Every structure is written in C-alpha cells, then in structure tokens.
XYZ file of C-alpha atoms in Angstrom:
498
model
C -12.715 4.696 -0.979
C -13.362 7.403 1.921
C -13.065 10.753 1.146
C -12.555 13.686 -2.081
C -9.557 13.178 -3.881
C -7.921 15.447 -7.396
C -6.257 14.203 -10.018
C -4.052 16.403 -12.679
C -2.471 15.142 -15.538
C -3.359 11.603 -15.038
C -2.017 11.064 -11.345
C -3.981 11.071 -7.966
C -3.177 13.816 -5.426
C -5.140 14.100 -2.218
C -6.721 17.525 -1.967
C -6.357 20.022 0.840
C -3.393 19.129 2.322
C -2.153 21.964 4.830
C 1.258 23.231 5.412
C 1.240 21.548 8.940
C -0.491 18.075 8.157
C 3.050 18.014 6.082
C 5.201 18.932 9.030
C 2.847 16.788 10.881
C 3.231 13.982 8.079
C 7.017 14.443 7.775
C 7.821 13.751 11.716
C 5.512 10.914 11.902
C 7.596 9.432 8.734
C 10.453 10.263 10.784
C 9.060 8.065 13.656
C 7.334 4.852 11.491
C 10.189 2.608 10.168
C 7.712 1.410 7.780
C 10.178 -0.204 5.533
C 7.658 -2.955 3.488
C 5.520 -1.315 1.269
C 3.367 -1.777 -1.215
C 3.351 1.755 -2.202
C 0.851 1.986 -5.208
C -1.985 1.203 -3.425
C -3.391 2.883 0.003
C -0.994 4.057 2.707
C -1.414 5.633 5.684
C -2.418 8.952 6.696
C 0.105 10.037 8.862
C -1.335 13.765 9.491
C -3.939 11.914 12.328
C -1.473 9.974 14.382
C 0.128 12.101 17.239
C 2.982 10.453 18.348
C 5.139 11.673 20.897
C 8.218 13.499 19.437
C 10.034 11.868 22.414
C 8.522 8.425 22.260
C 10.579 6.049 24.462
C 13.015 3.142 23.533
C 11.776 0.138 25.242
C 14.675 -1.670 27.353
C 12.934 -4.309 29.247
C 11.358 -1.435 30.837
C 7.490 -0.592 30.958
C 6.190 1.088 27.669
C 4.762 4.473 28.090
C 4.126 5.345 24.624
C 0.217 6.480 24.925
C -2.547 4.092 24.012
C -4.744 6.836 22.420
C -1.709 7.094 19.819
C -1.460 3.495 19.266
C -5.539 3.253 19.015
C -5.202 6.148 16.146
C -2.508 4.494 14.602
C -4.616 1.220 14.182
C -7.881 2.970 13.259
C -5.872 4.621 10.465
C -5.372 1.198 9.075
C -8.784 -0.115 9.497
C -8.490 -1.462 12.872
C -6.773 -4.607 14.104
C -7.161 -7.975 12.758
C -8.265 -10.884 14.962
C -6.327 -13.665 13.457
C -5.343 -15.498 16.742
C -3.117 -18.157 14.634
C -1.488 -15.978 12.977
C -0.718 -13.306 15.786
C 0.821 -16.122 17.855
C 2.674 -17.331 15.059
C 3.898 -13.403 14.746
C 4.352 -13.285 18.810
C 6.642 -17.050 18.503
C 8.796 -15.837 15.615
C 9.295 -12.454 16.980
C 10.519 -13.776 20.682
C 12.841 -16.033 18.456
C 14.450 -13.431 16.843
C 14.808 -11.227 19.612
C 16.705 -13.389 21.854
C 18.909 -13.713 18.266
C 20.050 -10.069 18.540
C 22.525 -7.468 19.900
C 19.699 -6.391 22.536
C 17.838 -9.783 23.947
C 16.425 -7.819 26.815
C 14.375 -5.418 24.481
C 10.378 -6.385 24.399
C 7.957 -5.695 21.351
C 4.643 -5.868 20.786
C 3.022 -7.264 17.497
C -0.310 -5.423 16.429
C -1.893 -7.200 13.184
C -3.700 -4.513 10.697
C -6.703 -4.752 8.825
C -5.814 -3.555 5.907
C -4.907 -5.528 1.890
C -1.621 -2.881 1.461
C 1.388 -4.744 1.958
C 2.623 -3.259 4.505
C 5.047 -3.193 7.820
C 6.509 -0.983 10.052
C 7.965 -0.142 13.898
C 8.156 2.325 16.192
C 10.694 3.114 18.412
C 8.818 1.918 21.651
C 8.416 -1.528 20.336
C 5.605 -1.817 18.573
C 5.866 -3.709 15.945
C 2.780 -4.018 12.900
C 2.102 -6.128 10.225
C -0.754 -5.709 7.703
C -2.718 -8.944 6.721
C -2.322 -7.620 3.254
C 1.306 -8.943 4.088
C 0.785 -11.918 5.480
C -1.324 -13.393 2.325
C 1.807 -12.509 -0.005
C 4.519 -14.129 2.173
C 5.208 -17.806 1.609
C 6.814 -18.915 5.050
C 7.633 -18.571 8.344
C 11.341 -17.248 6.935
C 9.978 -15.088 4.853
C 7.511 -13.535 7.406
C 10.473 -13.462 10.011
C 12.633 -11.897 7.855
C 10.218 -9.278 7.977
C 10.261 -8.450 11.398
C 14.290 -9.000 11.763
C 14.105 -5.824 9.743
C 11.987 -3.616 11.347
C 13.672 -4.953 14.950
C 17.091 -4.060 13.283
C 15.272 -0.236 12.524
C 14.328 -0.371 16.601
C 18.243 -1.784 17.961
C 19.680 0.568 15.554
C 17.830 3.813 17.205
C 16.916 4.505 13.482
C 13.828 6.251 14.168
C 15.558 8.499 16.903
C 17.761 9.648 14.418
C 15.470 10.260 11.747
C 13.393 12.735 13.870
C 16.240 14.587 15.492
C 17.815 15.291 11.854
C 14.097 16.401 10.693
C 13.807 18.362 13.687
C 17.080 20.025 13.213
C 16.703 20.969 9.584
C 13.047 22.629 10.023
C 14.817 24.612 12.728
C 17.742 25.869 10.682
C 15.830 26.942 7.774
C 12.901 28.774 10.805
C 16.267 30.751 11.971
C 17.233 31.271 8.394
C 13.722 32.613 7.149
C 12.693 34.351 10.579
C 15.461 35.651 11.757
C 17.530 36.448 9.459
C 14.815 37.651 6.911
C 15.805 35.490 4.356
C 12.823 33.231 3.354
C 14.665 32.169 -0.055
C 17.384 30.710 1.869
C 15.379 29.262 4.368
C 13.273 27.038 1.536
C 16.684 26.216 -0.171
C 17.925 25.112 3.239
C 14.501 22.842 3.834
C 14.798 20.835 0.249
C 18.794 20.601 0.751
C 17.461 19.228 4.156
C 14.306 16.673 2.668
C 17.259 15.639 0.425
C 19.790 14.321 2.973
C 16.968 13.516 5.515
C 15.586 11.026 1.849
C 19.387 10.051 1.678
C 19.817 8.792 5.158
C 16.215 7.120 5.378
C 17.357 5.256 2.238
C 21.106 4.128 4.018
C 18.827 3.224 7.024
C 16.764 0.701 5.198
C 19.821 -0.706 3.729
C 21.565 -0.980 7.215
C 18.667 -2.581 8.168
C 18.306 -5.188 5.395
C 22.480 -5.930 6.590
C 21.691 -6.603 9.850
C 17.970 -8.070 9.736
C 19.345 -10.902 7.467
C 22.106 -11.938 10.172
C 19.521 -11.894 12.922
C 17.349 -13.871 11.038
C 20.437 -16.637 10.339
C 21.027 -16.214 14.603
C 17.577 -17.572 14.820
C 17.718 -20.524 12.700
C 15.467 -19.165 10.030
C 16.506 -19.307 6.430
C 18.636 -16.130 5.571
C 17.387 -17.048 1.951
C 13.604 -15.705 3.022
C 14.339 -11.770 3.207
C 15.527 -12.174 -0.879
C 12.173 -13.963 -1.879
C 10.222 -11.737 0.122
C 10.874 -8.833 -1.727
C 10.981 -10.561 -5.009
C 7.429 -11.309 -4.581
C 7.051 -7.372 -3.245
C 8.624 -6.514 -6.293
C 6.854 -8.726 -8.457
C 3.350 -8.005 -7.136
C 3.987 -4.174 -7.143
C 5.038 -4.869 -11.315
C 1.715 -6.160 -11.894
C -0.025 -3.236 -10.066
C 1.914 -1.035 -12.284
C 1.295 -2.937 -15.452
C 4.597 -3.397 -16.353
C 5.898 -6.441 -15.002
C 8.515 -4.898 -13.009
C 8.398 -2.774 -9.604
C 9.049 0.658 -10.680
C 12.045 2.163 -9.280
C 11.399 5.218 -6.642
C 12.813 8.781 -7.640
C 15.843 10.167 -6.072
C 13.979 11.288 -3.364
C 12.139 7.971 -2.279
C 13.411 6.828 1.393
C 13.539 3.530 0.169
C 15.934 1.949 -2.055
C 15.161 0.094 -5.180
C 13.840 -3.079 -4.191
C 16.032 -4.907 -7.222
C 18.747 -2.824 -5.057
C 17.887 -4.721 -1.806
C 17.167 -7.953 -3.161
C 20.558 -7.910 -4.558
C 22.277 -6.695 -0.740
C 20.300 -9.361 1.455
C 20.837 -12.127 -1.374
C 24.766 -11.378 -0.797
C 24.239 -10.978 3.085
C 22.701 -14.472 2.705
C 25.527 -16.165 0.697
C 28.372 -14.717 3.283
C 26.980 -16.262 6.328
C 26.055 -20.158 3.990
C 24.771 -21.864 0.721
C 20.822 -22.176 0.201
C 19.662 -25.034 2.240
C 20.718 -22.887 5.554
C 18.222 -22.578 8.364
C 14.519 -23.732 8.432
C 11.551 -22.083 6.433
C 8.519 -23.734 8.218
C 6.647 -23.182 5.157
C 3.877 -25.247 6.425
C 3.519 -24.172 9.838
C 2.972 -20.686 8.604
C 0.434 -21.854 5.629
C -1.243 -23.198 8.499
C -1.549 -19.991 10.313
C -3.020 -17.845 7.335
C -5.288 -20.420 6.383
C -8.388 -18.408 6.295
C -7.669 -14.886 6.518
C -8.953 -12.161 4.742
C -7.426 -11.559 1.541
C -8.048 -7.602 -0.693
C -11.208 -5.155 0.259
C -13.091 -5.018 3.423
C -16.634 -5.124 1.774
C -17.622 -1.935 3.835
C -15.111 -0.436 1.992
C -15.894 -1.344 -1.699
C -15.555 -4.580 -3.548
C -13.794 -4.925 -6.838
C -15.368 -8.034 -8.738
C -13.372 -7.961 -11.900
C -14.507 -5.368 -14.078
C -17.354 -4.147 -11.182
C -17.019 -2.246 -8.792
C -19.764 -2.354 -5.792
C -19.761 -0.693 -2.642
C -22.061 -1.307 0.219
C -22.167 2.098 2.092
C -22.306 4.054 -0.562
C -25.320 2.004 -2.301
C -23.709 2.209 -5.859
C -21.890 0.259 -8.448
C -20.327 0.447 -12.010
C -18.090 -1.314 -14.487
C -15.439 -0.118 -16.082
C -14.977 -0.414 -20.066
C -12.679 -3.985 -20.904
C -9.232 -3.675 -20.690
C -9.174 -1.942 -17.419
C -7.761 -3.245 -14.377
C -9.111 -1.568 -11.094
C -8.474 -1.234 -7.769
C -10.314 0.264 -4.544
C -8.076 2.433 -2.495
C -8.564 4.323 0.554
C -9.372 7.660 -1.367
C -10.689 6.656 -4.684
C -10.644 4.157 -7.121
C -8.090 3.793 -9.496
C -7.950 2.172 -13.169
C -5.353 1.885 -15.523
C -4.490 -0.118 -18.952
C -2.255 -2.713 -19.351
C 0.384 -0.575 -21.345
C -0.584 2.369 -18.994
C -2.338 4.806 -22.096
C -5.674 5.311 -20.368
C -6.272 5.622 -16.372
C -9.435 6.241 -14.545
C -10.796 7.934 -11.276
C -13.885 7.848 -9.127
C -14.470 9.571 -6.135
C -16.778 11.000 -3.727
C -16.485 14.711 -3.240
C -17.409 16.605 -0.628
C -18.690 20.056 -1.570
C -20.743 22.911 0.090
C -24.625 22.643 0.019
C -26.187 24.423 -2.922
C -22.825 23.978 -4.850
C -23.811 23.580 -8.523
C -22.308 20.207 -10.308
C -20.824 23.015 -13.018
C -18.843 24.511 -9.772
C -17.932 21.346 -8.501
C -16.193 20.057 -11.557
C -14.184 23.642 -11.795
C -13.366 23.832 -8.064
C -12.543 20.354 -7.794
C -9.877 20.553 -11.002
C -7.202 21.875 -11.291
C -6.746 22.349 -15.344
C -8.419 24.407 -17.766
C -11.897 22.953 -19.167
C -12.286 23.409 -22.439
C -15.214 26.151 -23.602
C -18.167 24.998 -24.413
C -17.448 21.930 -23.471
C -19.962 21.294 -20.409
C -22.877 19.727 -20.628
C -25.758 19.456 -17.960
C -27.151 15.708 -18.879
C -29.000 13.023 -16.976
C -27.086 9.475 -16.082
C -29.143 6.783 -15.153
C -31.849 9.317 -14.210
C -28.886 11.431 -12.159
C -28.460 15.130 -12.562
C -25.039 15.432 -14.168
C -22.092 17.731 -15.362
C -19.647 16.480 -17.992
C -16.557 18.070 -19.343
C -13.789 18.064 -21.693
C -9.935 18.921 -20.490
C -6.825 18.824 -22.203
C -3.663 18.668 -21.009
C 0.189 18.501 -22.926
C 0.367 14.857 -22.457
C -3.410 14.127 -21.441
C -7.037 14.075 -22.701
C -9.064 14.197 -19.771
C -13.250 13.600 -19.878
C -15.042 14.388 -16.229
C -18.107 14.188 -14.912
C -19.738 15.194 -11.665
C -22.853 13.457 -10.476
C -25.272 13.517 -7.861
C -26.788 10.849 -6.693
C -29.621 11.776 -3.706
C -27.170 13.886 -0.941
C -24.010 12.107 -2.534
C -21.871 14.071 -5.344
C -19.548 11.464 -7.063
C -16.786 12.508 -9.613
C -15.725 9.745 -12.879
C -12.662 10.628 -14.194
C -11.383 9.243 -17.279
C -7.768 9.988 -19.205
C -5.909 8.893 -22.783
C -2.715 9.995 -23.397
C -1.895 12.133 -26.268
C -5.357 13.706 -28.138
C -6.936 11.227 -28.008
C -10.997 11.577 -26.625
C -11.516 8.848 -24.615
C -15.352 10.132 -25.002
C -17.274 6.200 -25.985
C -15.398 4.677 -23.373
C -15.942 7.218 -20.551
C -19.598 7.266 -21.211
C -20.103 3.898 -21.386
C -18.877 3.751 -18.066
C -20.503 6.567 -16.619
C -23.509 5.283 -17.616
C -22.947 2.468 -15.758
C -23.190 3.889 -12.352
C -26.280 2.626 -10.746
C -27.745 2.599 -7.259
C -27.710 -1.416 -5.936
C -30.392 -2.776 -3.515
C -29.934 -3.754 0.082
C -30.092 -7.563 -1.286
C -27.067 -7.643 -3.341
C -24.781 -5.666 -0.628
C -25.982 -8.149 1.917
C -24.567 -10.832 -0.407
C -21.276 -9.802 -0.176
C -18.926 -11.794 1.060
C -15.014 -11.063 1.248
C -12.255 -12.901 -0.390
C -10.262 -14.760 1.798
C -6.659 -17.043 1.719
C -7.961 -20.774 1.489
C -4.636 -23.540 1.724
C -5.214 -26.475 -0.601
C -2.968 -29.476 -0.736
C -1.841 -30.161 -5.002
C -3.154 -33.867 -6.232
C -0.855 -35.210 -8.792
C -3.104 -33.661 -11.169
C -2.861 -30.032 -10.140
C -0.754 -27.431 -11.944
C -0.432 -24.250 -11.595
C -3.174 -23.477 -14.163
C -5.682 -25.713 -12.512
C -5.323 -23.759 -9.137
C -5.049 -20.826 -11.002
C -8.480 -21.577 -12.299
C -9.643 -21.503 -9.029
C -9.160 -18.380 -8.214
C -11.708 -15.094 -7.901
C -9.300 -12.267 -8.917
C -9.610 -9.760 -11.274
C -7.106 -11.009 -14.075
C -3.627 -12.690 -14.688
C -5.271 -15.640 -12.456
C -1.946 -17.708 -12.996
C 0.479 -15.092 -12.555
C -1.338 -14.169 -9.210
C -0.910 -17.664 -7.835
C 2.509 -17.500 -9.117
C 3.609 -14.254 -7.121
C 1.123 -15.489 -3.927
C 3.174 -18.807 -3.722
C 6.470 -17.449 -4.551
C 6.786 -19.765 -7.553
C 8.653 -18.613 -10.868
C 7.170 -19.338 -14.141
C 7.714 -23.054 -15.697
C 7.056 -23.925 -11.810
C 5.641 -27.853 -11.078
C 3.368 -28.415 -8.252
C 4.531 -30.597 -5.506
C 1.867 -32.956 -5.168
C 1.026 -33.296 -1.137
C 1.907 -29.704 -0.774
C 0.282 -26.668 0.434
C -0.440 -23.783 -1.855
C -2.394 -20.289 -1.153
C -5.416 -19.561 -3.596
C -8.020 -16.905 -3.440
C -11.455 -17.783 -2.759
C -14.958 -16.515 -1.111
C-alpha cells in the first residue's frame, strides 16, 4: 500500500488519473504482452514506463531498447528478484523453447520481478518477465514453460507491433475527426468504436498465442498438458480472491479471454498433437528451483497476518472484524466477505497541509455524505472524522484519521441499508501505532518444499501452513491438486512458511 486511492460504490478506483497517463497507459498496454494475470490484486502502473513507440524486434541482432526503460519497468514491480536457481532454470527452459520455434535465431532476456501478483509479460525487444508471485503458483517445469512459449509466441507473432500501430491509428482518426473537422462527438464515438476492436483483437491475440505457445512447448519436449493446468490453478486461485470459487469472467471489453475459454483451446491444442503422458514435466527439478523463495508481501510493504494487518514504514496496524479476508495491494488494502456483502478500504491520503479531516473525507469522496452525519471523535487518542454515505446499492461508513504527519482513510461498505456502523468501529478502533520491536520481527513468508511421509495428507500439510484462511484449499491450488487428492509419499509438495 503506496499511495491515495477512492472508492465509490464499493469498488477501488485510483484517483487523479489524467487524460494523458491514459494515452500514456493505453500505448504501453499496446506494447506489454502481459498475457498471465492475476488481475484482482496489484498491477502495474503503466503511466511511468516510457517505452519507445518504435521499440525494436530482436533478430539475433544487438538490443537497443533503453536500459532506463527497462530499469522503470522493474522498479514499477518492486525491483528484480535475485533467485539465481530459479532465473537459470527460467534462462534453460527459455533457450529450449526457442530453438523449438518458427524463429530459433531470435534472443530474449528473462528479468524475474519482485512482486506476489501473478503475473507475466514480453516486450517486443525480447524481454521477457516473470513475477515470483508466478513462480510459487506453478507446479513444474511444463507448466512454467508453457508460460513463456506464450509470451515468445506474442514476440514471433509481432503481436505487440500490431497492437500499437492499430492504437496509434485510431487516436489519430478520431484527432482528425474532432480537430479538424470540428466534430468532437464523432471523434469520441470513433475512439470507443476504436478501444472496442483494439479489446477485440488483444483478446484474438492471446488466443493465437495460447495456439501456437502450446505447439512450441510440445517442439521442446515439455508436456503440452502444462499450459491447461496452469491456468486452472490461475483460475482457481483468482476464484478464491473473488470469494466465489470461480475466476470471474472479464467484461466485453477485457483483452483477455475467459480463462475457462483458454483452458478449454490449449486443452484441445494439447489432445491434437498426443494423449496425456506426452513430453516431460520435470516437476522436481523445478520444485527444486523455487525452494525458498519469497512467497505474498514484501514486509516493507505491509504484512497481512490473518485478520492483522501491520506495516513497517508506516508504523501502524489493525484488524479487521471476523469474517473478512484481506489483502495488501499496491494502493490500498482491500477486504471483502466470503459471499461478497461487505468490503473494506484503507488508505493513506495525501492532502494539502492545513486540510481539515472534515475536507478530506468530502474531497476525497465522491458521493453525497449524509447531513449531520459527521462527527469529529478521537481513535486511539487520534484526531478523527467519521461519516455516513449511502448509495442505491451501498451503505458506506468513512473515517479520516490522522496519525502525527500521516492522514489515513478506513472505509467500510454493506450492501443494501444496512449500517455496517459496530463493525466499522470496531475496526477503526483498532488502528494503533506498533513499536520499532515488533516491525523488526517481521519476517516474510516464503515457498518451503517438503517431501510427504506415508502419513501426510493434504490436511496435515495444510496445517502447516501460515495463510490467512482456506489453509487446505491453498495447498490444493499451490500444488495443482484437485480435491479428494492423495499425497504421494516421497514426493515434493510447496507449503507456505516463515
């Protein structure tokens, strides 16, 4: 959690964003196959990552794509990762699959990311990057291969190219239409026509992709099977984010397909070129290489510790009411119900000096607060605003407090009329300043590989675990095992540990 973020009606929007950090955002898109994505938790911030609108193709030829781009790029997801196992396993398996394609004279780079979202993506230089977020959900060395054969395929297929020449060229036609010709109504239907068919072709991309990733990845040797199981275990993880046991489906305008929708292509890709058993999935060569890494929060960025939330530079902590799940993302954290009827925010704003709390809460919201419903209070010995808000579909309760220099906002929704008043102050009176002691305690979760005794299941394991709920249905999705699954005994399996 980094910077000020709104929320109306019970969803997160970042504030402020400009006209041209859109444009900016929308050509950098254009540019980043990023094609595995956990997209309910953080993602990148595309508006601070200048890449060249003519970045180069790399064709055994020297990259000239600028380091300071490829520095800002990595800083934007918390730097790079030393893992030196796990890069050269990335390095190995990416040379492999390379000399599998259309283009075997084509080089790449593999950067590793800091960063828990489950993430990948390539530019069209050659880079290629993988989060470590990633890397702790696959189960093998197919599976993590499969991976890369797709964003190579994006890179062979000039995908990115294309992408940024049709945004280019539909921002220019609707410029003529508006400027030019005076019409600015046409010129805005012309630009959502064009975010339409620019969604459309990123989504025919991924699936082209998918097609042609899954034969590279049988070229290689590697187990066509691993790009289906993959993105089960996307989709599966993704459900429990969402607290609905399913992935949800993107809207019409998402630039990637369904997952359920890709599963269901690269399963069939799979089954044209062989029958399961096809290829090798080096399952324990890779469970060798992640043995160890991190796994969730930097602790520099905030810790969730089931219902607690602590965070180090900020010098606070609080715990949310039972029943919430939470999670830390880059802009704020988020809460939310099993069954979805109650959500929560907190955030750090950033507002002028001398701003009242009273003018923080109404410049930092975007609904009407109801009258005479704030309230100048003390929490935990905190100057503090609170406020009621009511929405068609939402009951909102906010408060703004300041904390020493720091103004922090606590956010809590219930759908329908209902006041989720006990609850939110309960939690809000949680929040509380923690010593240099406890911080310094700290220590981050990390992947540890154990091998199952004959007495392991999946509960036992499960037990092991430090996550924040649904221990066994964690291990489940982080081993790609389906439910009813029995431990191998002398076999390697990923838990979550300190």
């Amino acid at each position: 959690m980094t910077r000020a973020h709104r929320i109306t009606n019970g969803l997160a929007a970042p504030a402020g964003r400009t006209a041209g950090a859109c444009a900016t955002a929308l050509l950098l898109s254009a540019l980043l196959s990023g094609c595995i994505g956990d997209q309910t938790g953080a993602t990148l911030q595309p508006a601070v990552v200048a890449v060249p609108a003519g970045a180069p193709r790399v064709t055994g030829r020297e990259r000239t794509a600028s380091d300071a781009d490829h520095a800002k790029l990595v800083a934007s997801f918390g730097g790079e990762y030393r893992a030196p196992a796990a890069l050269k396993l990335l390095t190995e398996v990416t040379d492999r699959l390379v000399r599998a394609t259309d283009r075997p004279e084509e080089t790449y780079a593999v950067t590793l990311l800091d960063s828990p979202v489950i993430n990948a993506f390539a530019l069209p230089n050659g880079r290629l990057y993988v989060t470590r977020g990633l890397l702790a959900l696959a189960s093998d060395t197919s599976e993590i291969a499969a991976v890369l054969s797709h964003e190579i395929a994006h890179v062979t297929l000039r995908h990115a190219t294309a992408r940024t020449e049709l945004a280019l060229r539909s921002q220019l036609v609707s410029k003529v239409v508006a400027d030019v010709l005076n019409d600015p109504a046409t010129g805005a239907q012309l630009q959502s026509q064009s975010k339409f068919a620019l969604a459309r072709f990123s989504r025919d991309q991924e699936l082209e992709a998918d097609g042609v990733g899954v034969k590279t990845l049988a070229r290689a040797g590697y187990d066509p099977f691993g790009a289906g199981r993959f993105l089960r275990s996307l989709s599966r993880t993704t459900g429990m984010k969402t607290g609905t046991g399913q992935a949800g489906e993107p809207d019409m305008l998402a630039t990637h397909p369904g997952t359920q929708e890709r599963i269901t292509l690269v399963t069939r890709a799979a089954r044209l070129i062989g029958a399961p058993g096809l290829g090798v999935d080096e399952r324990a060569r890779y469970l060798a290489a992640v043995d160890g890494i991190a796994y969730g929060d930097n602790p520099g960025d905030g810790l969730v510790r089931g219902r607690r939330f602590l965070h180090p530079g900020l010098g606070i902590a609080f715990e949310v009411p039972d029943g919430f799940t939470i999670e830390n993302t880059r802009n704020a954290v988020l809460g939310t119900t099993p069954e979805g009827s109650r959500r929560l925010l907190f955030d750090q704003v950033e507002n002028p000096a001398g701003q009242g709390l009273e003018e923080v809460l109404k410049a930092t919201w975007n609904d009407a607060i109801e009258p005479g419903s704030l309230e100048n209070r003390a929490i935990g010995g905190n100057p503090a605003v609170t406020a009621l808000s009511r929405g068609k579909d939402w009951t909102f309760r906010l408060a703004a407090i300041r904390m020493g220099e720091t103004t922090f906002r606590m956010i809590m929704a219930a759908k329908g009329m209902t006041d989720p008043d006990a609850a939110f102050r309960r939690w809000t009176e949680s929040l509380a300043a923690v010593g240099a002691a406890e911080t310094q305690s700290l220590r981050p979760l990390r992947v540890q590989v154990v091998t199952a005794t004959a007495a392991d299941t999946v509960d036992t394991l499960a037990q092991r675990m430090l996550v924040s709920d649904r221990a066994s249905d964690r291990f489940l999705v982080l081993n790609g095992l389906e439910r009813g699954a029995t431990l191998r005994m002398g076999q390697g399996y990923k838990i979550i540990v300190e």
